[in-house]
Short mmCIF file of C-alpha atoms in Angstrom, two decimals:
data_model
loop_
_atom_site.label_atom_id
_atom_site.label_comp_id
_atom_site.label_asym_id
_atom_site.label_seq_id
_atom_site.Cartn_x
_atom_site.Cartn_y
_atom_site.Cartn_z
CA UNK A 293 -25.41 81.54 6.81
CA UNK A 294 -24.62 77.69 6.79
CA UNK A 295 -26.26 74.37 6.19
CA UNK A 296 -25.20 71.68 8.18
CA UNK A 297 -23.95 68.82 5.88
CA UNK A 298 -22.86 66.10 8.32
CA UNK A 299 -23.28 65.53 11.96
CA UNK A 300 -22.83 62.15 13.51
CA UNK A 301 -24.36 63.06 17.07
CA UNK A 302 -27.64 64.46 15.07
CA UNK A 303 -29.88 61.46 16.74
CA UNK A 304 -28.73 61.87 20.28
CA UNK A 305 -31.02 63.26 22.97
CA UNK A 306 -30.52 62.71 26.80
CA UNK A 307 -33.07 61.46 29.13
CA UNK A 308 -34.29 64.79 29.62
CA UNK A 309 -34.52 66.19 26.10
CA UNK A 310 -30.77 67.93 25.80
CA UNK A 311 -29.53 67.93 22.60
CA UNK A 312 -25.91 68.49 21.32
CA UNK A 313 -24.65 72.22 18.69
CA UNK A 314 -27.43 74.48 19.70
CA UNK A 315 -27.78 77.81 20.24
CA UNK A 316 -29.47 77.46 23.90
CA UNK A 317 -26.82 78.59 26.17
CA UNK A 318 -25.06 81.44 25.99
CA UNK A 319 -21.15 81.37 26.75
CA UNK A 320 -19.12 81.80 30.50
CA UNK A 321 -17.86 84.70 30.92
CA UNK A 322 -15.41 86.46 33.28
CA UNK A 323 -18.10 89.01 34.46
CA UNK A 324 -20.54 85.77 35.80
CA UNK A 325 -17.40 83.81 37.04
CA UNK A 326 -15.96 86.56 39.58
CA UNK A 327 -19.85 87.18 40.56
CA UNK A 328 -20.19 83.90 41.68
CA UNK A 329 -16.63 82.78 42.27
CA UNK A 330 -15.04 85.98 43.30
CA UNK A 331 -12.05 85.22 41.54
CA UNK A 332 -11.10 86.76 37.88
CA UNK A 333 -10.24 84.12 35.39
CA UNK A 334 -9.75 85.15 31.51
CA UNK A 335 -9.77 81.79 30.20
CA UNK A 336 -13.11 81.26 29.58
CA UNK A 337 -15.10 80.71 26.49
CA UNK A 338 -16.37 84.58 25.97
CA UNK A 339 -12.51 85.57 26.44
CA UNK A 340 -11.17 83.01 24.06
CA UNK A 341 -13.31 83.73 21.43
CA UNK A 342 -12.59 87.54 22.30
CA UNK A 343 -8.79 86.59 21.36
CA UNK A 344 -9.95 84.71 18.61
CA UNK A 345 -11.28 87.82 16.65
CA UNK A 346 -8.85 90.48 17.72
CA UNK A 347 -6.40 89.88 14.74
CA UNK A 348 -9.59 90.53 12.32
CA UNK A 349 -10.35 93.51 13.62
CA UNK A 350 -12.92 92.88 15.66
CA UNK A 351 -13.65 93.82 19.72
CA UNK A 352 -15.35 91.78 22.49
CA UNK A 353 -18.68 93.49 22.04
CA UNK A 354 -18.70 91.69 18.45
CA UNK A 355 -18.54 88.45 20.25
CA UNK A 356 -22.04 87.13 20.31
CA UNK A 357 -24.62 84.38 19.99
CA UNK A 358 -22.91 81.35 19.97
CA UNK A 359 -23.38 77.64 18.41
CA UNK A 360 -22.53 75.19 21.16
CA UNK A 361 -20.88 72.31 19.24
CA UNK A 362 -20.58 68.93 21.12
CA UNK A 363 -22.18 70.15 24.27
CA UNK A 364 -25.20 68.44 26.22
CA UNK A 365 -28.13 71.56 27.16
CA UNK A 366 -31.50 71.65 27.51
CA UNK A 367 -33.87 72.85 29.90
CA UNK A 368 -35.52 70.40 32.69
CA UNK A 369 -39.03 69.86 33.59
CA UNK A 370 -38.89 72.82 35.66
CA UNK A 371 -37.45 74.99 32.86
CA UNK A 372 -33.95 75.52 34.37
CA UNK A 373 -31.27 75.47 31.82
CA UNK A 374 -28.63 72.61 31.97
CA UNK A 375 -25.46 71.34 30.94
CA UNK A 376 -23.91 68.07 30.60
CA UNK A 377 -21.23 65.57 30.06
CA UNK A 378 -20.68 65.55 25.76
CA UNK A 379 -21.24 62.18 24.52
CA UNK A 380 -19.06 62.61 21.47
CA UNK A 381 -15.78 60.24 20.96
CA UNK A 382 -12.89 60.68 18.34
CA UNK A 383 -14.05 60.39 15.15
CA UNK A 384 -17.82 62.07 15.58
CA UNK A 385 -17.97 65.46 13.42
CA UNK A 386 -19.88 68.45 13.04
CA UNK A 387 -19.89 69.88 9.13
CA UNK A 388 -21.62 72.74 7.90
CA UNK A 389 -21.25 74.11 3.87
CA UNK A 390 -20.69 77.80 4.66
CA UNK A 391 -23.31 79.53 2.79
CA UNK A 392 -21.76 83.12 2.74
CA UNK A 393 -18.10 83.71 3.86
CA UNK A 394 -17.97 83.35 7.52
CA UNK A 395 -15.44 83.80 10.27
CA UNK A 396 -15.81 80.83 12.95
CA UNK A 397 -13.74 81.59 15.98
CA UNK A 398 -13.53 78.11 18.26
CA UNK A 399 -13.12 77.54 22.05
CA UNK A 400 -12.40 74.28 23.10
CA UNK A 401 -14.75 75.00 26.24
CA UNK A 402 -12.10 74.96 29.71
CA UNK A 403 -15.01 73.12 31.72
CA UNK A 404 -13.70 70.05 28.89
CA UNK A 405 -15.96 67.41 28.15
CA UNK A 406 -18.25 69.01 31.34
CA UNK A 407 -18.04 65.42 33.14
CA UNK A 408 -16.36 67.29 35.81
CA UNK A 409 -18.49 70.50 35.86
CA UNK A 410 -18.20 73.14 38.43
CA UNK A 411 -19.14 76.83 39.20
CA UNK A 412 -18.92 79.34 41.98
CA UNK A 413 -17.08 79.50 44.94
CA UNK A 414 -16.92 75.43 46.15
CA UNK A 415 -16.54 74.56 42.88
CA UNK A 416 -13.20 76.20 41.34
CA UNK A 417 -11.26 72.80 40.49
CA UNK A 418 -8.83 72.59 38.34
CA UNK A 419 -10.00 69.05 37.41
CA UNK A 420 -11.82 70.33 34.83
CA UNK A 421 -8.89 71.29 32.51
CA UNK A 422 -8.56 67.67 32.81
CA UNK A 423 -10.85 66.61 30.66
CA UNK A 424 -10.37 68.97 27.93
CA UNK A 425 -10.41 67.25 24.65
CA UNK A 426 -8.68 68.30 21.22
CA UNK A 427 -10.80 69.72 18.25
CA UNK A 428 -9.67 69.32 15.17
CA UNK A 429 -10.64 71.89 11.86
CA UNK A 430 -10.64 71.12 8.16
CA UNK A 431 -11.54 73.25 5.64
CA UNK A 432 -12.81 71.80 2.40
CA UNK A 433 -12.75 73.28 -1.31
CA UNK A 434 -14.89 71.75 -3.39
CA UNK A 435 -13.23 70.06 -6.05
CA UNK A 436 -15.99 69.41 -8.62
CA UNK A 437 -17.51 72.73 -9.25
CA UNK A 438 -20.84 70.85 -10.65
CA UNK A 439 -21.62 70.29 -7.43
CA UNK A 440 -23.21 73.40 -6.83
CA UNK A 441 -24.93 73.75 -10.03
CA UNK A 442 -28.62 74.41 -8.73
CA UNK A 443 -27.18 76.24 -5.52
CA UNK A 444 -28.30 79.81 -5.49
CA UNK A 445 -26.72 81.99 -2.72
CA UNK A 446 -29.37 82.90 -0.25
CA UNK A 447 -31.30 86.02 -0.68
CA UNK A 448 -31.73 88.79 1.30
CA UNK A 449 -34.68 89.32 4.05
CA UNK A 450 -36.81 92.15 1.55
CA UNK A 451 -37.85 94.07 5.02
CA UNK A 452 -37.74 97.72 4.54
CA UNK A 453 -38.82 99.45 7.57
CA UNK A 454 -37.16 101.42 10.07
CA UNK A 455 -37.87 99.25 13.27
CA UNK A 456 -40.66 101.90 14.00
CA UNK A 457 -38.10 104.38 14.38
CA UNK A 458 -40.48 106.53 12.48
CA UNK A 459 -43.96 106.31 13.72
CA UNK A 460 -46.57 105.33 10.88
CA UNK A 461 -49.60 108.54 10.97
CA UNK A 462 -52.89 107.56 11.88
CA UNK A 463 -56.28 108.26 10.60
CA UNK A 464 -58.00 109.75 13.44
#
């Protein structure tokens, strides 16, 4: 789908092993936050990428796995999943050459930069919309058309079964 170009936090690992833009975590959603919290709140990552796509057409159940760009997760030693504070700082990018034409809705994550990270029902601060950080987009046309002279679009997967929807028959 995309080939990531340019990405000045590529080195960085935590202590533990986190890394930053992975595909890891999964995205907070209402549904988890009035489990645990007991209060609704529509302002969370899964509902602003559900905005995001609305004007294309699209419906929350086509919201799906997502690329966390410029957050901290891994798992620990004991194989819990984790989040933590982003290390990036104006200036650090993320670039990708879009492979196929691609829709990218963004969320600017309302836990911010997670350095003041809360969840459930003694956590609900609003001192995390504090450290919410801009993110900036650019979209680039290539200029030079040459550049892509030995690019070949990527090919289709040549699978052809049915997901053994049909059953093969077997010699007895």
């Amino acid at each position: 789908m995309c080939t990531i170009v340019g990405d000045t936090l590529a080195a960085y690992s935590d202590d533990v092993g986190g890394r930053v833009h992975d595909l890891l975590g999964t995205r907070c959603d209402p549904y988890v936050n009035q489990m645990l919290s007991g209060k609704a709140f529509d302002f969370h990552c899964h509902s602003n990428l559900t905005r995001a796509i609305l004007p294309f057409g699209l419906v929350e159940s086509d919201v799906h796995d997502v690329l966390n760009v410029f957050q901290v997760t891994g798992l620990n030693k004991d194989g819990q999943y984790y989040m933590e504070p982003c290390p990036a700082k104006s200036g650090d990018y993320f670039e990708f050459f879009a492979e196929i034409d691609l829709l990218c809705a963004l969320s600017t994550c309302p836990g911010g930069d997670l350095s003041a990270w809360g969840w459930g029902k003694d956590s609900g601060s609003d001192d995390m919309l504090d450290c919410c950080r801009p993110l900036a987009v650019q979209i680039f046309r290539l200029s030079d058309a040459s550049l892509l002279k030995n690019w070949q679009s990527p090919e289709s997967a040549t699978y052809s079964g049915v997901h053994g929807l049909k059953m093969p028959t077997f010699a007895a």
